[in-house]
mmCIF file of C-alpha atoms and ligand atoms in Angstrom:
data_model
loop_
_atom_site.group_PDB
_atom_site.id
_atom_site.type_symbol
_atom_site.label_atom_id
_atom_site.label_comp_id
_atom_site.label_asym_id
_atom_site.label_seq_id
_atom_site.Cartn_x
_atom_site.Cartn_y
_atom_site.Cartn_z
ATOM 1 C CA MET V 1 -1.851 -20.441 15.492
ATOM 2 C CA PRO V 2 -0.527 -20.189 11.887
ATOM 3 C CA GLU V 3 3.201 -19.831 11.518
ATOM 4 C CA ILE V 4 4.328 -16.390 10.351
ATOM 5 C CA VAL V 5 6.277 -16.583 7.128
ATOM 6 C CA ARG V 6 8.943 -13.890 7.043
ATOM 7 C CA ASN V 7 9.235 -13.325 3.342
ATOM 8 C CA THR V 8 11.780 -10.510 3.087
ATOM 9 C CA ASP V 9 14.743 -12.714 2.419
ATOM 10 C CA PHE V 10 12.799 -14.944 0.115
ATOM 11 C CA GLU V 11 11.266 -12.122 -1.911
ATOM 12 C CA ALA V 12 14.411 -10.068 -2.038
ATOM 13 C CA ARG V 13 16.406 -13.023 -3.305
ATOM 14 C CA HIS V 14 13.852 -14.530 -5.662
ATOM 15 C CA ALA V 15 11.906 -11.575 -7.064
ATOM 16 C CA PRO V 16 13.111 -10.776 -10.577
ATOM 17 C CA ARG V 17 15.521 -7.881 -10.040
ATOM 18 C CA LYS V 18 14.675 -4.966 -12.239
ATOM 19 C CA PRO V 19 17.498 -2.681 -13.247
ATOM 20 C CA THR V 20 17.797 0.190 -10.773
ATOM 21 C CA LYS V 21 16.796 3.458 -12.423
ATOM 22 C CA THR V 22 18.762 6.611 -11.719
ATOM 23 C CA LEU V 23 17.462 10.150 -11.315
ATOM 24 C CA ASP V 24 18.827 11.019 -14.757
ATOM 25 C CA ASP V 25 17.025 8.073 -16.433
ATOM 26 C CA ALA V 26 13.780 8.974 -14.710
ATOM 27 C CA LYS V 27 14.050 12.676 -15.588
ATOM 28 C CA ILE V 28 14.397 11.826 -19.269
ATOM 29 C CA ILE V 29 11.160 9.834 -19.086
ATOM 30 C CA TYR V 30 9.372 12.509 -17.032
ATOM 31 C CA ASN V 31 10.314 15.236 -19.526
ATOM 32 C CA LEU V 32 9.211 13.378 -22.672
ATOM 33 C CA PRO V 33 6.641 15.248 -24.751
ATOM 34 C CA PHE V 34 3.361 14.814 -22.841
ATOM 35 C CA ASN V 35 1.750 12.626 -25.523
ATOM 36 C CA ASP V 36 4.795 10.351 -25.701
ATOM 37 C CA LEU V 37 4.918 10.044 -21.907
ATOM 38 C CA LEU V 38 1.226 9.203 -21.651
ATOM 39 C CA PHE V 39 1.371 6.747 -24.558
ATOM 40 C CA ARG V 40 4.282 4.958 -22.901
ATOM 41 C CA ALA V 41 2.588 4.892 -19.481
ATOM 42 C CA GLN V 42 -0.680 3.626 -20.974
ATOM 43 C CA THR V 43 1.209 0.905 -22.874
ATOM 44 C CA VAL V 44 2.853 -0.284 -19.635
ATOM 45 C CA HIS V 45 -0.513 -0.078 -17.890
ATOM 46 C CA ARG V 46 -2.285 -2.235 -20.521
ATOM 47 C CA ALA V 47 0.470 -4.839 -20.412
ATOM 48 C CA ASN V 48 -0.171 -5.344 -16.690
ATOM 49 C CA PHE V 49 -3.795 -4.448 -15.918
ATOM 50 C CA ASP V 50 -7.276 -4.198 -17.352
ATOM 51 C CA PRO V 51 -7.102 -0.510 -18.374
ATOM 52 C CA ASN V 52 -10.759 0.100 -17.507
ATOM 53 C CA ALA V 53 -10.826 -1.384 -14.011
ATOM 54 C CA VAL V 54 -10.266 0.740 -10.905
ATOM 55 C CA GLN V 55 -9.699 -0.687 -7.423
ATOM 56 C CA MET V 56 -11.973 0.903 -4.795
ATOM 57 C CA SER V 57 -10.855 1.367 -1.180
ATOM 58 C CA ARG V 58 -12.707 3.006 1.703
ATOM 59 C CA LEU V 59 -10.936 4.852 4.474
ATOM 60 C CA LEU V 60 -11.909 5.338 8.118
ATOM 61 C CA SER V 61 -10.155 7.255 10.859
ATOM 62 C CA ILE V 62 -10.274 4.797 13.775
ATOM 63 C CA LYS V 63 -8.356 7.169 16.072
ATOM 64 C CA THR V 64 -8.454 10.846 15.263
ATOM 65 C CA GLY V 65 -6.283 13.824 16.194
ATOM 66 C CA GLY V 66 -3.911 14.690 19.023
ATOM 67 C CA CYS V 67 -0.922 13.110 17.249
ATOM 68 C CA ALA V 68 2.545 13.768 18.703
ATOM 69 C CA GLU V 69 4.234 13.913 15.275
ATOM 70 C CA ASP V 70 4.778 17.272 13.585
ATOM 71 C CA CYS V 71 3.880 16.431 9.953
ATOM 72 C CA GLY V 72 3.395 19.909 8.450
ATOM 73 C CA TYR V 73 0.501 18.851 6.193
ATOM 74 C CA CYS V 74 -1.637 17.034 8.731
ATOM 75 C CA SER V 75 -4.897 18.148 10.362
ATOM 76 C CA GLN V 76 -4.266 15.634 13.157
ATOM 77 C CA SER V 77 -0.877 16.789 14.426
ATOM 78 C CA ALA V 78 -0.965 18.373 17.893
ATOM 79 C CA HIS V 79 1.685 20.770 16.504
ATOM 80 C CA ASN V 80 -0.781 22.190 13.965
ATOM 81 C CA PRO V 81 -3.522 24.402 15.495
ATOM 82 C CA THR V 82 -6.242 23.119 13.157
ATOM 83 C CA GLY V 83 -9.052 23.017 15.716
ATOM 84 C CA LEU V 84 -9.637 19.286 15.142
ATOM 85 C CA LYS V 85 -11.186 17.481 18.099
ATOM 86 C CA ALA V 86 -9.148 14.442 19.224
ATOM 87 C CA SER V 87 -10.886 11.144 19.934
ATOM 88 C CA LYS V 88 -9.970 7.736 21.337
ATOM 89 C CA LEU V 89 -9.577 4.470 19.429
ATOM 90 C CA MET V 90 -13.000 3.463 18.088
ATOM 91 C CA GLU V 91 -14.782 0.354 19.272
ATOM 92 C CA VAL V 92 -14.503 -2.715 17.061
ATOM 93 C CA GLU V 93 -18.259 -3.005 16.422
ATOM 94 C CA ARG V 94 -18.519 0.595 15.209
ATOM 95 C CA VAL V 95 -15.636 0.071 12.801
ATOM 96 C CA LEU V 96 -17.203 -3.114 11.467
ATOM 97 C CA ALA V 97 -20.586 -1.426 11.008
ATOM 98 C CA GLU V 98 -18.844 1.212 8.841
ATOM 99 C CA ALA V 99 -16.921 -1.477 6.955
ATOM 100 C CA ARG V 100 -20.150 -3.314 6.176
ATOM 101 C CA LYS V 101 -21.636 -0.111 4.715
ATOM 102 C CA ALA V 102 -18.506 0.382 2.609
ATOM 103 C CA ARG V 103 -18.684 -3.181 1.293
ATOM 104 C CA ASN V 104 -22.354 -2.735 0.408
ATOM 105 C CA ALA V 105 -21.408 0.422 -1.507
ATOM 106 C CA GLY V 106 -18.854 -1.529 -3.582
ATOM 107 C CA ALA V 107 -15.511 -1.028 -1.794
ATOM 108 C CA THR V 108 -13.291 -4.122 -1.806
ATOM 109 C CA ARG V 109 -10.619 -2.871 0.603
ATOM 110 C CA TYR V 110 -11.147 -1.289 4.016
ATOM 111 C CA CYS V 111 -8.346 0.996 5.232
ATOM 112 C CA MET V 112 -8.210 1.974 8.885
ATOM 113 C CA GLY V 113 -6.023 4.917 9.900
ATOM 114 C CA ALA V 114 -4.874 6.028 13.344
ATOM 115 C CA ALA V 115 -3.242 9.328 14.318
ATOM 116 C CA TRP V 116 -0.320 7.737 16.123
ATOM 117 C CA ARG V 117 3.458 7.868 15.987
ATOM 118 C CA SER V 118 3.148 4.126 16.633
ATOM 119 C CA PRO V 119 0.563 1.849 18.252
ATOM 120 C CA LYS V 120 0.776 0.849 21.916
ATOM 121 C CA ASP V 121 1.059 -2.883 22.528
ATOM 122 C CA ARG V 122 -2.109 -2.696 24.627
ATOM 123 C CA ASP V 123 -4.096 -1.653 21.507
ATOM 124 C CA LEU V 124 -3.107 -4.720 19.514
ATOM 125 C CA ASP V 125 -6.028 -6.912 20.655
ATOM 126 C CA THR V 126 -8.511 -4.293 19.446
ATOM 127 C CA LEU V 127 -6.637 -3.743 16.173
ATOM 128 C CA THR V 128 -6.395 -7.449 15.372
ATOM 129 C CA ALA V 129 -10.119 -7.864 16.111
ATOM 130 C CA MET V 130 -10.798 -5.102 13.557
ATOM 131 C CA VAL V 131 -8.676 -6.877 10.947
ATOM 132 C CA GLU V 132 -10.401 -10.205 11.585
ATOM 133 C CA GLY V 133 -13.824 -8.564 11.399
ATOM 134 C CA VAL V 134 -13.075 -6.839 8.096
ATOM 135 C CA LYS V 135 -11.710 -10.079 6.632
ATOM 136 C CA ALA V 136 -14.873 -11.906 7.750
ATOM 137 C CA LEU V 137 -16.875 -9.405 5.667
ATOM 138 C CA GLY V 138 -14.987 -10.622 2.591
ATOM 139 C CA MET V 139 -12.966 -7.424 2.165
ATOM 140 C CA GLU V 140 -9.240 -6.836 2.010
ATOM 141 C CA SER V 141 -7.913 -5.067 5.077
ATOM 142 C CA CYS V 142 -5.404 -2.244 5.315
ATOM 143 C CA MET V 143 -4.111 -0.327 8.319
ATOM 144 C CA THR V 144 -1.978 2.758 8.788
ATOM 145 C CA LEU V 145 -0.907 3.190 12.395
ATOM 146 C CA GLY V 146 2.559 4.755 12.226
ATOM 147 C CA MET V 147 5.815 2.981 13.021
ATOM 148 C CA LEU V 148 5.565 -0.728 13.884
ATOM 149 C CA SER V 149 7.798 -3.054 15.874
ATOM 150 C CA ALA V 150 8.450 -6.506 14.376
ATOM 151 C CA THR V 151 6.237 -8.072 17.055
ATOM 152 C CA GLN V 152 3.357 -5.723 16.264
ATOM 153 C CA ALA V 153 3.713 -6.370 12.522
ATOM 154 C CA ASP V 154 3.725 -10.132 13.144
ATOM 155 C CA ARG V 155 0.545 -9.894 15.216
ATOM 156 C CA LEU V 156 -1.231 -7.913 12.502
ATOM 157 C CA ALA V 157 -0.032 -10.399 9.871
ATOM 158 C CA GLU V 158 -1.295 -13.285 11.976
ATOM 159 C CA ALA V 159 -4.723 -11.634 12.165
ATOM 160 C CA GLY V 160 -4.767 -11.587 8.353
ATOM 161 C CA LEU V 161 -3.886 -7.952 7.603
ATOM 162 C CA ASP V 162 -3.456 -7.692 3.825
ATOM 163 C CA TYR V 163 -1.839 -4.241 3.459
ATOM 164 C CA TYR V 164 -0.006 -1.754 5.641
ATOM 165 C CA ASN V 165 0.090 1.877 4.513
ATOM 166 C CA HIS V 166 3.152 3.864 5.482
ATOM 167 C CA ASN V 167 4.033 6.758 3.203
ATOM 168 C CA ILE V 168 7.498 8.137 2.632
ATOM 169 C CA ASP V 169 5.641 11.353 1.719
ATOM 170 C CA THR V 170 8.448 13.071 -0.229
ATOM 171 C CA SER V 171 12.120 12.813 -1.195
ATOM 172 C CA GLU V 172 14.841 12.050 1.330
ATOM 173 C CA ARG V 173 16.264 15.544 0.667
ATOM 174 C CA PHE V 174 13.011 17.410 1.391
ATOM 175 C CA TYR V 175 11.730 15.211 4.222
ATOM 176 C CA SER V 176 13.040 17.266 7.151
ATOM 177 C CA GLU V 177 11.347 20.409 5.758
ATOM 178 C CA ILE V 178 8.000 18.725 6.417
ATOM 179 C CA ILE V 179 8.556 16.469 9.433
ATOM 180 C CA THR V 180 11.189 16.675 12.159
ATOM 181 C CA THR V 181 9.924 14.227 14.798
ATOM 182 C CA ARG V 182 10.961 11.169 12.774
ATOM 183 C CA SER V 183 13.307 10.537 9.856
ATOM 184 C CA PHE V 184 13.051 9.251 6.319
ATOM 185 C CA GLU V 185 15.166 6.287 7.482
ATOM 186 C CA ASP V 186 12.553 5.522 10.185
ATOM 187 C CA ARG V 187 9.927 5.277 7.448
ATOM 188 C CA LEU V 188 12.058 2.882 5.400
ATOM 189 C CA ASP V 189 12.713 0.767 8.498
ATOM 190 C CA THR V 190 8.984 0.310 9.090
ATOM 191 C CA LEU V 191 8.453 -0.594 5.432
ATOM 192 C CA GLU V 192 11.097 -3.296 5.834
ATOM 193 C CA THR V 193 9.459 -4.550 9.037
ATOM 194 C CA VAL V 194 6.068 -4.762 7.299
ATOM 195 C CA ARG V 195 7.544 -6.628 4.330
ATOM 196 C CA ALA V 196 9.360 -9.014 6.668
ATOM 197 C CA ALA V 197 6.076 -9.864 8.388
ATOM 198 C CA GLY V 198 4.571 -10.904 5.040
ATOM 199 C CA ILE V 199 2.110 -7.985 4.813
ATOM 200 C CA LYS V 200 1.719 -6.255 1.446
ATOM 201 C CA VAL V 201 3.167 -2.768 1.340
ATOM 202 C CA CYS V 202 1.209 0.391 0.526
ATOM 203 C CA ALA V 203 3.584 3.372 0.329
ATOM 204 C CA GLY V 204 3.448 6.641 -1.542
ATOM 205 C CA GLY V 205 3.521 10.337 -0.894
ATOM 206 C CA ILE V 206 2.116 13.816 -1.317
ATOM 207 C CA LEU V 207 2.579 16.339 -4.124
ATOM 208 C CA GLY V 208 2.173 20.057 -3.493
ATOM 209 C CA MET V 209 4.155 20.650 -0.292
ATOM 210 C CA GLY V 210 6.669 23.017 -1.914
ATOM 211 C CA GLU V 211 8.932 20.232 -3.205
ATOM 212 C CA THR V 212 10.679 20.394 -6.591
ATOM 213 C CA VAL V 213 9.943 18.147 -9.547
ATOM 214 C CA ASP V 214 13.244 16.379 -8.796
ATOM 215 C CA ASP V 215 12.002 15.673 -5.257
ATOM 216 C CA ARG V 216 8.885 14.014 -6.688
ATOM 217 C CA ILE V 217 10.935 11.910 -9.098
ATOM 218 C CA SER V 218 13.358 10.988 -6.340
ATOM 219 C CA MET V 219 10.465 9.902 -4.082
ATOM 220 C CA LEU V 220 9.176 7.587 -6.832
ATOM 221 C CA LEU V 221 12.665 6.178 -7.361
ATOM 222 C CA THR V 222 13.017 5.375 -3.659
ATOM 223 C CA LEU V 223 9.770 3.387 -3.866
ATOM 224 C CA ALA V 224 10.570 1.710 -7.194
ATOM 225 C CA ASN V 225 14.085 0.757 -6.068
ATOM 226 C CA LEU V 226 13.003 -0.943 -2.806
ATOM 227 C CA PRO V 227 13.983 -4.648 -2.794
ATOM 228 C CA VAL V 228 10.338 -5.304 -3.735
ATOM 229 C CA ALA V 229 8.269 -2.357 -5.005
ATOM 230 C CA PRO V 230 5.118 -1.580 -2.957
ATOM 231 C CA GLU V 231 2.046 -3.426 -4.193
ATOM 232 C CA SER V 232 0.057 -0.243 -3.658
ATOM 233 C CA VAL V 233 1.269 3.319 -4.254
ATOM 234 C CA PRO V 234 -0.978 6.188 -3.134
ATOM 235 C CA ILE V 235 -0.233 9.546 -4.718
ATOM 236 C CA ASN V 236 -1.901 12.314 -2.716
ATOM 237 C CA GLN V 237 -2.348 15.908 -3.770
ATOM 238 C CA LEU V 238 -1.917 18.058 -0.671
ATOM 239 C CA ILE V 239 -5.178 19.061 0.950
ATOM 240 C CA ALA V 240 -4.152 22.420 2.383
ATOM 241 C CA ILE V 241 -5.530 22.342 5.928
ATOM 242 C CA PRO V 242 -6.318 25.727 7.533
ATOM 243 C CA GLY V 243 -4.035 26.170 10.567
ATOM 244 C CA SER V 244 -1.456 23.646 9.327
ATOM 245 C CA LYS V 245 2.108 24.612 8.464
ATOM 246 C CA LEU V 246 1.333 24.010 4.779
ATOM 247 C CA GLU V 247 -1.907 25.982 4.714
ATOM 248 C CA HIS V 248 -0.544 28.352 2.052
ATOM 249 C CA ALA V 249 1.467 25.922 -0.068
ATOM 250 C CA ALA V 250 1.221 26.637 -3.800
ATOM 251 C CA PRO V 251 -1.016 24.170 -5.670
ATOM 252 C CA VAL V 252 0.607 21.604 -7.983
ATOM 253 C CA ASP V 253 0.364 22.215 -11.719
ATOM 254 C CA PRO V 254 -2.134 19.566 -12.929
ATOM 255 C CA ILE V 255 0.083 18.634 -15.907
ATOM 256 C CA ASP V 256 2.998 18.030 -13.516
ATOM 257 C CA PHE V 257 0.701 15.900 -11.357
ATOM 258 C CA ILE V 258 -0.314 13.769 -14.363
ATOM 259 C CA ARG V 259 3.321 13.445 -15.469
ATOM 260 C CA THR V 260 4.181 12.156 -11.982
ATOM 261 C CA ILE V 261 1.435 9.529 -12.190
ATOM 262 C CA ALA V 262 2.716 8.448 -15.617
ATOM 263 C CA LEU V 263 6.271 8.135 -14.333
ATOM 264 C CA ALA V 264 5.070 6.127 -11.319
ATOM 265 C CA ARG V 265 3.269 3.721 -13.673
ATOM 266 C CA ILE V 266 6.398 3.292 -15.820
ATOM 267 C CA LEU V 267 8.699 2.796 -12.808
ATOM 268 C CA MET V 268 6.306 0.443 -10.981
ATOM 269 C CA PRO V 269 4.468 -1.427 -13.758
ATOM 270 C CA THR V 270 2.627 -3.940 -11.581
ATOM 271 C CA SER V 271 1.777 -1.778 -8.556
ATOM 272 C CA HIS V 272 -1.730 -0.493 -7.973
ATOM 273 C CA LEU V 273 -1.425 3.265 -8.248
ATOM 274 C CA ARG V 274 -3.942 5.187 -6.162
ATOM 275 C CA LEU V 275 -5.206 8.629 -7.084
ATOM 276 C CA SER V 276 -5.538 9.337 -3.412
ATOM 277 C CA ALA V 277 -6.289 12.553 -1.445
ATOM 278 C CA GLY V 278 -7.141 15.764 -3.274
ATOM 279 C CA ARG V 279 -9.687 14.545 -5.827
ATOM 280 C CA THR V 280 -12.284 17.102 -4.676
ATOM 281 C CA GLU V 281 -9.997 19.788 -6.119
ATOM 282 C CA MET V 282 -9.467 17.936 -9.425
ATOM 283 C CA SER V 283 -11.690 18.284 -12.473
ATOM 284 C CA ASP V 284 -13.167 15.162 -14.020
ATOM 285 C CA GLU V 285 -10.905 15.784 -17.020
ATOM 286 C CA MET V 286 -7.799 15.805 -14.825
ATOM 287 C CA GLN V 287 -8.862 12.581 -13.128
ATOM 288 C CA ALA V 288 -9.520 11.038 -16.572
ATOM 289 C CA LEU V 289 -5.953 11.875 -17.604
ATOM 290 C CA CYS V 290 -4.624 10.396 -14.349
ATOM 291 C CA PHE V 291 -6.462 7.141 -15.141
ATOM 292 C CA PHE V 292 -5.057 7.245 -18.680
ATOM 293 C CA ALA V 293 -1.569 7.776 -17.225
ATOM 294 C CA GLY V 294 -1.953 4.594 -15.171
ATOM 295 C CA ALA V 295 -3.774 5.391 -11.921
ATOM 296 C CA ASN V 296 -6.043 2.439 -11.134
ATOM 297 C CA SER V 297 -7.221 2.839 -7.576
ATOM 298 C CA ILE V 298 -9.198 5.452 -5.630
ATOM 299 C CA PHE V 299 -10.712 6.070 -2.230
ATOM 300 C CA VAL V 300 -14.492 6.002 -2.472
ATOM 301 C CA GLY V 301 -17.053 7.569 -0.140
ATOM 302 C CA ASP V 302 -17.583 11.140 0.925
ATOM 303 C CA THR V 303 -14.790 11.355 3.520
ATOM 304 C CA LEU V 304 -11.103 10.466 3.758
ATOM 305 C CA LEU V 305 -9.732 10.637 7.318
ATOM 306 C CA THR V 306 -10.724 14.165 8.354
ATOM 307 C CA THR V 307 -11.425 15.800 4.980
ATOM 308 C CA ASP V 308 -13.894 15.488 2.117
ATOM 309 C CA ASN V 309 -13.774 13.134 -0.851
ATOM 310 C CA PRO V 310 -15.973 13.370 -3.980
ATOM 311 C CA GLY V 311 -18.557 10.787 -2.783
ATOM 312 C CA GLU V 312 -20.459 7.973 -4.422
ATOM 313 C CA ASP V 313 -22.788 9.932 -6.713
ATOM 314 C CA HIS V 314 -19.975 11.908 -8.285
ATOM 315 C CA ASP V 315 -17.728 8.864 -8.736
ATOM 316 C CA THR V 316 -20.523 6.720 -10.151
ATOM 317 C CA ALA V 317 -21.206 9.423 -12.752
ATOM 318 C CA LEU V 318 -17.475 9.790 -13.500
ATOM 319 C CA PHE V 319 -17.029 6.023 -13.929
ATOM 320 C CA ARG V 320 -20.058 5.955 -16.273
ATOM 321 C CA ARG V 321 -18.711 8.840 -18.383
ATOM 322 C CA LEU V 322 -15.313 7.152 -18.667
ATOM 323 C CA GLY V 323 -16.530 3.557 -19.080
ATOM 324 C CA LEU V 324 -14.614 2.501 -15.980
ATOM 325 C CA SER V 325 -15.693 -0.299 -13.694
ATOM 326 C CA PRO V 326 -14.771 -1.389 -10.177
ATOM 327 C CA MET V 327 -11.910 -3.886 -10.035
ATOM 328 C CA GLN V 328 -13.064 -7.222 -8.616
ATOM 329 C CA LEU V 329 -11.141 -9.034 -5.893
ATOM 330 C CA GLU V 330 -9.091 -12.015 -7.061
ATOM 331 C CA PRO V 331 -10.911 -15.164 -5.903
ATOM 332 C CA THR V 332 -9.067 -16.783 -2.964
ATOM 333 C CA LEU V 333 -8.385 -20.506 -3.055
HETATM 334 N N1 SAM L 1 -0.267 8.324 11.489
HETATM 335 C C1 SAM L 1 0.032 7.409 10.461
HETATM 336 C C2 SAM L 1 1.217 7.821 9.628
HETATM 337 O O1 SAM L 1 1.466 9.013 9.508
HETATM 338 O O2 SAM L 1 1.845 6.936 9.047
HETATM 339 C C3 SAM L 1 -1.137 7.096 9.565
HETATM 340 C C4 SAM L 1 -2.109 8.161 9.120
HETATM 341 S S1 SAM L 1 -1.472 9.437 8.075
HETATM 342 C C5 SAM L 1 -2.791 10.589 8.121
HETATM 343 C C6 SAM L 1 -1.455 8.747 6.460
HETATM 344 C C7 SAM L 1 -0.980 9.564 5.306
HETATM 345 O O3 SAM L 1 -1.994 10.452 4.869
HETATM 346 C C8 SAM L 1 0.220 10.472 5.506
HETATM 347 O O4 SAM L 1 1.434 9.801 5.467
HETATM 348 C C9 SAM L 1 0.096 11.417 4.323
HETATM 349 O O5 SAM L 1 0.793 10.917 3.197
HETATM 350 C C10 SAM L 1 -1.409 11.439 4.040
HETATM 351 N N2 SAM L 1 -1.980 12.756 4.386
HETATM 352 C C11 SAM L 1 -2.223 13.222 5.620
HETATM 353 N N3 SAM L 1 -2.716 14.477 5.583
HETATM 354 C C12 SAM L 1 -2.768 14.831 4.279
HETATM 355 C C13 SAM L 1 -3.174 16.015 3.597
HETATM 356 N N4 SAM L 1 -3.589 17.089 4.259
HETATM 357 N N5 SAM L 1 -3.108 16.032 2.257
HETATM 358 C C14 SAM L 1 -2.689 14.930 1.576
HETATM 359 N N6 SAM L 1 -2.284 13.797 2.170
HETATM 360 C C15 SAM L 1 -2.321 13.738 3.500
HETATM 361 C C1 DTB L 2 -2.813 7.862 1.899
HETATM 362 O O1 DTB L 2 -1.800 7.886 1.188
HETATM 363 N N1 DTB L 2 -3.764 8.781 1.867
HETATM 364 C C2 DTB L 2 -4.786 8.502 2.853
HETATM 365 C C3 DTB L 2 -4.328 7.126 3.423
HETATM 366 N N2 DTB L 2 -3.074 6.927 2.788
HETATM 367 C C4 DTB L 2 -4.293 6.892 4.857
HETATM 368 C C5 DTB L 2 -4.973 9.593 3.817
HETATM 369 C C6 DTB L 2 -5.370 10.893 3.166
HETATM 370 C C7 DTB L 2 -5.636 11.872 4.231
HETATM 371 C C8 DTB L 2 -6.134 13.173 3.703
HETATM 372 C C9 DTB L 2 -6.334 14.176 4.761
HETATM 373 C C10 DTB L 2 -7.392 13.859 5.777
HETATM 374 O O2 DTB L 2 -8.491 13.367 5.423
HETATM 375 O O3 DTB L 2 -7.159 14.165 6.951
HETATM 376 FE FE1 SF4 L 3 0.318 11.921 13.014
HETATM 377 FE FE2 SF4 L 3 0.210 10.496 10.762
HETATM 378 FE FE3 SF4 L 3 -0.759 13.022 10.841
HETATM 379 FE FE4 SF4 L 3 1.847 12.613 10.950
HETATM 380 S S1 SF4 L 3 0.488 12.100 9.240
HETATM 381 S S2 SF4 L 3 0.674 13.995 12.287
HETATM 382 S S3 SF4 L 3 1.975 10.714 12.112
HETATM 383 S S4 SF4 L 3 -1.536 11.256 11.944
#
């Protein structure tokens, strides 16, 4: 059995420390004239990535609905009367059959999500078999299962899990307006546990839940100022779910959304920035500006967890119009 390398101490001590940005610094950047902000974000983007390559992930809900947490935005919370039917953890073979289809359609990362506060230890054998199966298909693996204990994180790392998604969702100030069954601190603790297990971190949030612009900037600062910034940062636009607490939340101004992407790119120059949920509500022109502002990852396929996504035909046409191409996986040694 390979030894687990706990890399928190190592990374925290040896990663080049970037100067910590304050809310005031970040607000000045956010409020630059739009063209100046986008030029700056695109310059940072080009210095770190191929500007025309977009990472493609595919998402699957491996355990849907009936979740004990009260996240106000979520179709899967038992506290939100959304009418969603709950189901049990999927069988490994079914998950791998879906992963194979995703790989054949061009996705390089397979993300498996479960509607849990945290996994039960008895589910770990099934979860690790899923990770091993996805890896055997030559894809990167990602899971999002809620809060993890150190032992659970170590087991997933041992199975070869590449990424763990755990969003902070919003600012520390606004968090309790959206979720009361766990705290912002709980989220940060799990991120630390994941990092300590040597799994890459995927952490981001949602725009459009009634938060202020300062809340959005503060959320990005929390991520950027972690000892090591997340390798992957999903920025979701709220999908307003009928029956959820946030059903009637006011939509985000698209220019504010693009500014937030640009600021994320400037604050986290080397992170993959995912234009995540909400693309069905975005025009092609808005998505083009998000890519220009530094977004370089998307979910592909016609579903997310429980909601719709643009689908292959639309994205293929969009990529062709914009001259974008799928980002290839780095060859492993
Ligand atoms: N239960 C796990 C957890 O909460 O960490 C994993 C699954 S959860 C659905 C993953 C993330 O999806 C949430 O943290 C949230 O950021 C995002 N999400 C869920 N519902 C959403 C919605 N209606 N609109 C936009 N993003 C959403
Ligand atoms: C993330 O930030 N967005 C994804 C993934 N991580 C797990 C989830 C989006 C969910 C959108 C609502 C749904 O499909 O239920
Ligand atoms: Fe449960 Fe995750 Fe949805 Fe919250 S976001 S209700 S934890 S599935």
